[in-house]
Coordinates of C-alpha atoms in Angstrom, one line a residue:
M269 CA -0.1 0.1 0.4
S270 CA 1.2 3.5 -0.7
D271 CA 2.4 5.6 1.6
K272 CA -0.4 8.1 0.3
S273 CA -2.9 5.8 1.6
V274 CA -1.5 5.5 4.8
A275 CA -2.5 8.2 5.2
V276 CA -5.7 8.7 3.7
K277 CA -6.6 6.0 6.5
T278 CA -5.4 7.0 9.8
T279 CA -6.5 11.5 9.6
A280 CA -9.6 10.5 7.7
I281 CA -12.3 11.3 9.9
E282 CA -15.5 10.2 8.6
S283 CA -15.1 9.9 5.1
G284 CA -14.6 7.3 2.6
V285 CA -16.1 3.8 2.7
Y286 CA -15.9 0.4 5.6
P287 CA -17.4 -3.0 4.9
V288 CA -19.7 -4.9 7.0
D289 CA -17.2 -5.9 9.8
G290 CA -16.5 -2.0 10.5
S291 CA -12.6 -2.4 9.3
A292 CA -11.5 0.9 7.8
Y293 CA -12.3 0.5 3.7
D294 CA -10.0 3.3 1.7
K295 CA -12.1 4.2 -1.8
H296 CA -8.7 4.4 -3.6
T297 CA -7.2 0.6 -2.1
E298 CA -9.3 -1.5 -4.5
E299 CA -7.6 0.5 -7.7
E300 CA -4.3 0.2 -6.2
L301 CA -3.9 -3.1 -4.9
G302 CA -6.1 -4.5 -8.4
P303 CA -8.8 -7.6 -7.3
S304 CA -7.3 -10.5 -5.6
G305 CA -5.6 -7.0 -3.4
S306 CA -2.5 -8.3 -3.9
G307 CA -0.3 -5.2 -6.0
G308 CA 2.0 -3.8 -7.8
D309 CA 3.8 -7.6 -7.7
R310 CA 1.4 -10.5 -7.6
Q311 CA 4.1 -13.7 -8.5
S312 CA 5.7 -12.7 -5.4
G313 CA 2.4 -11.9 -3.7
R314 CA 4.7 -8.5 -1.7
G315 CA 2.1 -6.1 -1.8
V316 CA 0.2 -8.3 0.2
Y317 CA 2.6 -8.7 3.2
E318 CA 3.6 -5.4 3.2
M319 CA -0.3 -4.4 3.3
G320 CA 0.0 -6.4 6.2
A321 CA 2.7 -5.0 8.0
T322 CA 1.5 -1.4 7.4
Q323 CA -1.6 -2.6 9.5
V324 CA -0.9 -4.2 11.9
G325 CA 2.0 -1.9 12.1
E326 CA -0.9 0.8 12.8
R327 CA -3.1 -1.9 15.2
V328 CA 0.2 -1.5 17.7
E329 CA 0.1 2.3 17.1
L330 CA -3.2 2.2 17.8
A331 CA -3.6 0.0 20.4
H332 CA -0.3 1.7 22.1
A333 CA -1.9 5.0 22.2
I334 CA -5.3 4.0 23.7
D335 CA -2.9 2.5 26.9
E336 CA -1.2 6.4 26.8
I337 CA -4.1 8.0 27.1
E338 CA -5.8 5.4 30.0
R339 CA -3.0 5.4 32.5
K340 CA -3.2 9.8 32.4
K341 CA -5.9 9.5 34.8
S342 CA -4.1 10.0 37.8
A343 CA -7.7 9.8 40.3
W344 CA -10.3 7.8 40.4
Y345 CA -12.2 11.1 39.5
A346 CA -10.0 12.0 37.1
Y347 CA -12.8 11.9 34.1
L348 CA -14.7 14.2 35.8
L349 CA -12.6 16.3 35.3
T350 CA -12.5 16.2 31.6
K351 CA -13.4 18.1 28.8
D352 CA -15.2 15.1 27.3
F353 CA -17.3 14.6 30.5
W354 CA -19.0 18.4 30.5
I355 CA -19.2 17.9 26.8
V356 CA -21.8 15.1 27.2
L357 CA -22.8 16.1 30.3
V358 CA -24.2 18.9 28.4
L359 CA -24.6 17.0 25.7
G360 CA -26.8 15.1 27.4
Q361 CA -29.3 17.6 28.8
V362 CA -29.8 19.4 24.7
L363 CA -30.7 15.8 24.1
C364 CA -32.8 15.9 26.5
L365 CA -34.8 18.9 26.2
S366 CA -35.3 18.5 22.3
N367 CA -37.1 15.1 23.5
T368 CA -39.7 17.6 25.6
A369 CA -39.4 19.5 22.6
T370 CA -41.0 16.8 20.8
S371 CA -43.4 15.8 23.7
T372 CA -44.8 19.3 23.7
F373 CA -45.7 19.6 20.8
T374 CA -47.1 16.0 21.0
T375 CA -49.5 17.1 23.4
F376 CA -50.8 20.0 21.5
L377 CA -51.2 18.2 19.1
S378 CA -53.9 16.0 21.1
I379 CA -54.8 19.4 22.5
E380 CA -56.4 20.1 19.3
G381 CA -57.4 16.8 18.5
T382 CA -54.6 15.5 15.8
S383 CA -53.3 12.4 17.0
I384 CA -51.8 10.4 13.6
P385 CA -48.9 8.4 16.0
A386 CA -47.2 6.7 12.1
F387 CA -48.2 10.8 10.2
Q388 CA -46.6 12.5 12.8
S389 CA -43.0 10.9 12.4
L390 CA -42.7 10.7 8.5
F391 CA -41.7 14.2 8.0
N392 CA -38.8 13.6 10.8
Y393 CA -37.5 10.2 8.5
V394 CA -38.2 12.4 5.1
L395 CA -35.9 15.5 6.4
L396 CA -33.0 13.0 7.7
F397 CA -33.2 11.0 4.1
L398 CA -33.1 14.1 2.1
V399 CA -30.3 15.6 3.8
Y400 CA -28.3 12.6 5.3
A401 CA -28.4 10.0 2.3
S402 CA -28.2 12.3 -0.3
Y403 CA -24.5 12.9 1.4
T404 CA -23.7 9.3 2.0
M405 CA -24.6 8.9 -1.9
Y406 CA -22.5 11.9 -2.8
T407 CA -19.5 10.3 -0.9
Y408 CA -19.6 6.9 -1.7
G409 CA -20.9 7.2 -5.6
P410 CA -23.7 5.4 -7.0
R411 CA -22.3 2.4 -7.3
R412 CA -21.0 2.2 -3.7
Y413 CA -24.0 3.4 -2.0
F414 CA -26.6 1.1 -4.3
R415 CA -23.7 -1.9 -2.7
L416 CA -24.2 -1.2 0.7
F417 CA -27.6 -2.5 0.7
F418 CA -26.8 -6.3 -0.8
H419 CA -23.1 -7.1 -1.1
E420 CA -22.0 -5.8 2.0
G421 CA -25.7 -7.1 4.2
L422 CA -26.3 -4.1 5.7
G423 CA -29.5 -3.7 3.6
W424 CA -32.0 -5.9 6.4
R425 CA -29.6 -4.5 9.3
Y426 CA -30.7 -1.6 8.7
F427 CA -34.4 -2.0 8.0
I428 CA -34.7 -3.4 11.4
L429 CA -33.0 -0.9 13.1
S430 CA -35.4 1.7 11.2
F431 CA -38.4 -0.4 12.2
L432 CA -37.4 -0.4 16.0
D433 CA -36.2 2.7 16.1
V434 CA -40.2 3.6 13.7
Q435 CA -42.4 1.7 16.4
G436 CA -40.7 3.7 19.0
N437 CA -41.9 6.7 17.9
Y438 CA -45.2 5.1 16.5
F439 CA -46.2 3.6 20.4
T440 CA -45.0 6.8 22.3
V441 CA -47.0 9.2 20.3
L442 CA -49.9 6.7 20.7
A443 CA -49.5 6.8 24.3
Y444 CA -50.1 10.8 24.0
R445 CA -53.6 10.1 23.4
Y446 CA -54.7 8.2 26.3
T447 CA -52.0 9.6 28.8
T448 CA -50.4 12.5 30.1
I449 CA -47.3 14.7 29.1
L450 CA -45.9 13.8 32.7
S451 CA -46.9 10.0 32.8
A452 CA -45.6 9.3 29.2
Q453 CA -42.3 10.2 30.1
L454 CA -42.3 8.7 34.3
L455 CA -42.3 5.4 31.9
N456 CA -39.0 6.0 29.8
F457 CA -37.1 4.2 32.2
W458 CA -38.3 1.3 31.3
S459 CA -35.6 1.7 28.3
I460 CA -32.6 1.8 30.9
V461 CA -33.8 -2.2 32.0
C462 CA -33.7 -3.1 28.1
V463 CA -30.6 -1.2 27.0
V464 CA -28.8 -2.9 30.3
I465 CA -29.7 -6.0 29.9
I466 CA -29.1 -6.1 26.0
S467 CA -25.7 -4.5 25.7
F468 CA -25.2 -6.9 28.7
T469 CA -25.5 -10.4 26.7
L470 CA -25.4 -9.3 23.2
L471 CA -22.5 -6.8 23.3
K472 CA -20.3 -8.4 26.3
V473 CA -20.7 -5.3 28.1
R474 CA -19.5 -4.9 31.9
Y475 CA -20.9 -2.8 34.0
G476 CA -18.6 -1.3 36.7
W477 CA -20.0 -1.3 40.9
M478 CA -20.5 2.3 40.4
Q479 CA -21.7 2.6 36.9
C480 CA -24.5 0.4 38.3
L481 CA -24.8 2.7 41.2
G482 CA -25.5 5.1 39.5
I483 CA -27.9 3.8 37.0
L484 CA -29.5 2.7 40.6
V485 CA -28.7 6.2 42.1
A486 CA -31.0 8.0 38.4
C487 CA -33.6 5.6 39.0
G488 CA -34.6 5.9 42.3
G489 CA -35.3 10.5 41.2
M490 CA -37.4 8.5 38.8
G491 CA -39.8 6.8 41.8
V492 CA -39.4 10.4 43.3
L493 CA -40.9 11.4 40.6
L494 CA -42.8 9.0 41.1
A495 CA -44.5 9.3 44.2
S496 CA -44.8 12.8 43.9
D497 CA -47.6 13.1 41.2
H498 CA -49.3 10.4 42.6
I499 CA -49.1 12.8 46.1
T500 CA -50.5 15.4 43.8
G501 CA -52.4 13.7 41.7
G502 CA -50.5 13.7 38.4
T503 CA -51.0 9.7 37.9
Q504 CA -55.2 9.5 39.0
S505 CA -56.6 6.2 37.3
S506 CA -58.6 6.7 34.2
P507 CA -60.4 4.0 31.4
T508 CA -57.6 4.7 29.1
Q509 CA -54.9 5.1 32.0
L510 CA -53.7 1.9 31.4
K511 CA -53.8 1.7 27.6
G512 CA -51.2 4.5 27.7
D513 CA -49.2 3.0 29.6
L514 CA -48.7 0.2 27.5
F515 CA -48.4 1.7 24.9
G516 CA -45.6 4.0 26.7
L517 CA -43.8 0.7 27.9
A518 CA -44.0 -0.6 25.1
G519 CA -42.3 2.7 23.1
A520 CA -39.4 2.8 25.7
T521 CA -39.0 -1.2 24.6
F522 CA -38.8 -0.6 21.3
Y523 CA -36.8 3.2 22.2
G524 CA -33.6 0.7 24.7
L525 CA -33.3 -1.6 21.3
S526 CA -32.9 0.8 18.8
N527 CA -30.5 3.0 20.9
V528 CA -28.4 -0.6 21.8
F529 CA -28.4 -1.1 17.8
E530 CA -27.6 2.8 16.9
E531 CA -24.5 2.1 19.2
W532 CA -23.2 -0.7 17.2
F533 CA -23.5 1.0 14.2
V534 CA -22.4 4.6 14.3
S535 CA -19.4 2.9 16.0
K536 CA -18.9 0.8 13.3
R537 CA -20.5 3.3 11.1
P538 CA -20.2 6.9 9.4
M539 CA -22.7 8.8 11.0
Y540 CA -24.6 10.6 8.0
E541 CA -24.4 6.5 6.4
V542 CA -26.8 5.4 10.1
L543 CA -28.3 8.9 9.4
G544 CA -29.3 8.5 5.8
M545 CA -30.6 5.3 5.9
M546 CA -32.7 4.9 9.1
G547 CA -33.9 8.1 7.2
L548 CA -34.8 6.2 4.0
F549 CA -36.1 2.5 5.6
G550 CA -38.0 4.9 8.3
M551 CA -39.8 6.9 5.6
L552 CA -40.7 3.5 4.2
I553 CA -41.9 1.6 7.1
N554 CA -43.4 4.6 8.9
G555 CA -45.5 5.3 5.2
V556 CA -46.2 2.4 5.2
Q557 CA -47.6 2.2 9.0
A558 CA -49.6 5.9 8.7
G559 CA -51.2 4.2 5.6
I560 CA -52.4 1.1 7.5
F561 CA -53.1 2.8 11.2
D562 CA -53.7 6.0 10.2
R563 CA -55.9 6.9 8.1
S564 CA -59.2 7.8 10.2
S565 CA -56.8 9.5 13.0
F566 CA -56.5 11.7 9.0
R567 CA -59.5 12.0 8.3
S568 CA -61.1 13.2 12.1
A569 CA -57.5 15.1 12.6
T570 CA -58.2 19.2 13.0
W571 CA -56.2 20.7 10.3
N572 CA -54.6 24.2 10.5
G573 CA -52.8 27.1 10.6
K574 CA -51.4 25.8 14.9
V575 CA -51.2 21.9 13.9
G576 CA -48.8 22.9 10.6
G577 CA -47.1 24.8 13.8
Y578 CA -46.8 21.9 16.0
L579 CA -45.9 19.6 13.1
T580 CA -43.3 21.8 12.1
G581 CA -42.1 22.5 15.2
Y582 CA -42.4 18.2 15.9
T583 CA -40.0 17.8 12.8
L584 CA -37.3 19.8 13.5
A585 CA -37.1 19.3 17.3
L586 CA -36.7 15.3 16.7
F587 CA -34.3 15.8 13.1
L588 CA -32.0 18.2 15.5
F589 CA -32.3 14.6 18.5
Y590 CA -31.5 12.1 15.9
T591 CA -28.4 14.6 14.4
M592 CA -26.3 14.9 18.1
A593 CA -27.7 11.6 19.5
P594 CA -25.3 9.0 17.3
I595 CA -22.1 11.5 18.9
M596 CA -24.0 11.2 22.6
L597 CA -24.0 7.5 21.3
R598 CA -20.5 7.2 20.4
M599 CA -18.8 9.1 23.1
A600 CA -21.4 7.7 26.0
S601 CA -23.2 4.8 25.7
A602 CA -27.0 3.4 25.0
A603 CA -27.6 3.3 29.4
F604 CA -26.1 6.4 29.4
F605 CA -28.0 8.1 27.1
D606 CA -31.2 7.1 28.7
I607 CA -30.1 8.3 32.2
S608 CA -30.0 11.3 30.9
L609 CA -33.4 11.2 29.3
L610 CA -34.9 10.7 32.4
T611 CA -33.9 14.6 33.4
G612 CA -36.7 15.3 30.4
N613 CA -39.4 14.2 33.3
F614 CA -37.9 17.6 35.2
W615 CA -37.6 20.0 31.8
G616 CA -41.6 18.6 31.2
T617 CA -42.9 19.9 34.8
I618 CA -41.6 22.4 33.8
I619 CA -43.1 23.3 30.7
G620 CA -46.2 22.2 32.3
I621 CA -46.7 24.5 34.7
H622 CA -45.4 27.7 32.0
V623 CA -47.6 26.3 29.7
F624 CA -50.1 23.4 30.6
G625 CA -50.4 25.2 34.3
D626 CA -50.1 22.2 36.3
H627 CA -48.3 22.4 39.8
I628 CA -44.7 21.5 41.2
Y629 CA -44.0 19.6 43.9
Y630 CA -41.3 20.3 46.4
L631 CA -39.8 15.9 45.7
Y632 CA -39.3 16.9 42.2
P633 CA -36.1 19.5 42.5
I634 CA -34.9 16.5 44.5
A635 CA -35.6 13.9 42.1
F636 CA -34.0 16.0 39.4
C637 CA -30.9 16.2 41.4
M638 CA -30.9 12.6 42.3
I639 CA -30.9 11.7 38.4
L640 CA -27.6 14.2 37.9
L641 CA -26.2 12.4 41.3
G642 CA -26.9 9.6 38.8
L643 CA -24.7 10.2 35.9
V644 CA -21.8 11.5 37.9
C645 CA -21.9 8.1 39.8
Y646 CA -22.1 6.6 36.1
F647 CA -19.1 7.9 35.6
L648 CA -16.7 8.0 38.6
A649 CA -14.0 5.3 38.8
G650 CA -14.1 5.0 35.1
S651 CA -11.3 5.2 32.5
M652 CA -10.1 8.7 30.4
L653 CA -11.8 7.0 27.9
G654 CA -15.7 6.7 29.6
D655 CA -17.6 4.7 27.6
S656 CA -16.7 5.8 24.3
K657 CA -13.9 2.5 24.6
K658 CA -16.9 0.3 23.0
P659 CA -15.9 -3.9 23.9
W660 CA -17.2 -4.9 21.4
L661 CA -14.6 -3.4 19.4
G662 CA -11.4 -4.9 20.8
P663 CA -8.8 -3.4 22.5
D664 CA -7.5 -1.4 20.1
Q665 CA -10.4 -0.2 19.1
D666 CA -9.5 -1.4 15.5
A667 CA -12.9 -3.1 14.2
G668 CA -14.5 0.9 14.3
V669 CA -14.8 4.2 12.5
A670 CA -12.8 7.3 13.2
G671 CA -14.8 9.0 13.9
I672 CA -16.2 12.0 16.1
G673 CA -16.6 11.1 19.9
T674 CA -14.8 7.9 19.3
A675 CA -11.6 6.5 21.4
K676 CA -10.5 5.9 18.2
R677 CA -10.5 9.1 17.0
K678 CA -8.5 10.7 19.8
A679 CA -6.0 7.3 19.6
L680 CA -4.9 8.2 16.6
K681 CA -4.7 12.0 17.5
L682 CA -2.7 11.5 19.9
A683 CA -0.9 8.9 17.6
E684 CA -0.3 11.5 15.1
H685 CA 0.5 14.3 17.4
E686 CA 4.2 11.6 18.5
R687 CA 5.1 11.0 15.4
A688 CA 5.1 14.5 15.0
A689 CA 7.1 15.3 17.8
A690 CA 9.9 12.9 16.6
A691 CA 9.9 13.6 13.9
D692 CA 10.3 17.0 14.9
G693 CA 13.3 15.7 17.0
H694 CA 14.9 13.6 14.8
L695 CA 15.3 16.8 12.5
A696 CA 16.5 18.5 15.5

């Protein structure tokens, strides 16, 4: 492999194309090595040896850089002092506010008499497709783009991811037809249970005792919220309350599944590819689902300027949420992502007070602080890479993509800095 190819492979961020196993793929490699991948000297096989030696050298360098980053930890709370932790914490709250905004717009639509669960989310998938699928096709080229569906075996995987995500949106929005914004959000804690179980069994994620404590503290804060809601009469039962709760639990289950699957995807593939595919398949699945289940609701729905504005606000808030979520899943994990969303119950309460005339109980601020404390506990005694180092990518993260927020990108930057420093020292 030429030096030019190595430079592209080690410095490109979210560029080029990556095969199904997640390893880096240089779009120039096939042209330079030929169909057999043997390089210029096919008789001696020298091209294969040189390419293999280069890849082994890069993996050793990558493993050394990751080990060096993790050795920088000077105290058990060191990660809490890093920039990455505060970025993740703030990003989680921005995502939470975006999620609360979608819940608020959904409540407004229900008040107006417009409850179209499948159709309501359709515009978000259309927007994802137009923005990210177009960029993916521009980056890959039509031939390489369509190879993703068949030759690289990614089509059915993206279909499953999109199906889980669509159902999460559908059942969550449907829950607002029968229950309140607060009651629906309180059920989201179930997605944490799903994420932890699936990550532990399928992705071989092992949680430390401080991470388990953080999850328990955050869920304890959720329990305080439930108690407060019960005391103030916010969870009084009604003929449709149970139905709404069941739909909310179904939505939380699908969200938990899709979050774990999306974390796996964005750790191995470029974010724009993942979002573009979710837009494509989500648009098709949601369109069919809307045609089947929303026909009567669509005819009886109220259509006016307010409804149009609420749908626009819902779509933009959800699009922002989808755009930022992969960064969160790379820098942290699906578990931390879902724990961060628990604070949405507090923000939802603030919205309820000022918009819907609800009343706050003194336990709400206590619950909010408990959830934040759980977020902090989650990263105590962790490594300097936090949850950005994914166990399924290998100890050197070689099976992952070197994209924004990944441990591999941090390691490559450190390795590049060390090479530059060594070159300057050699010249001196």
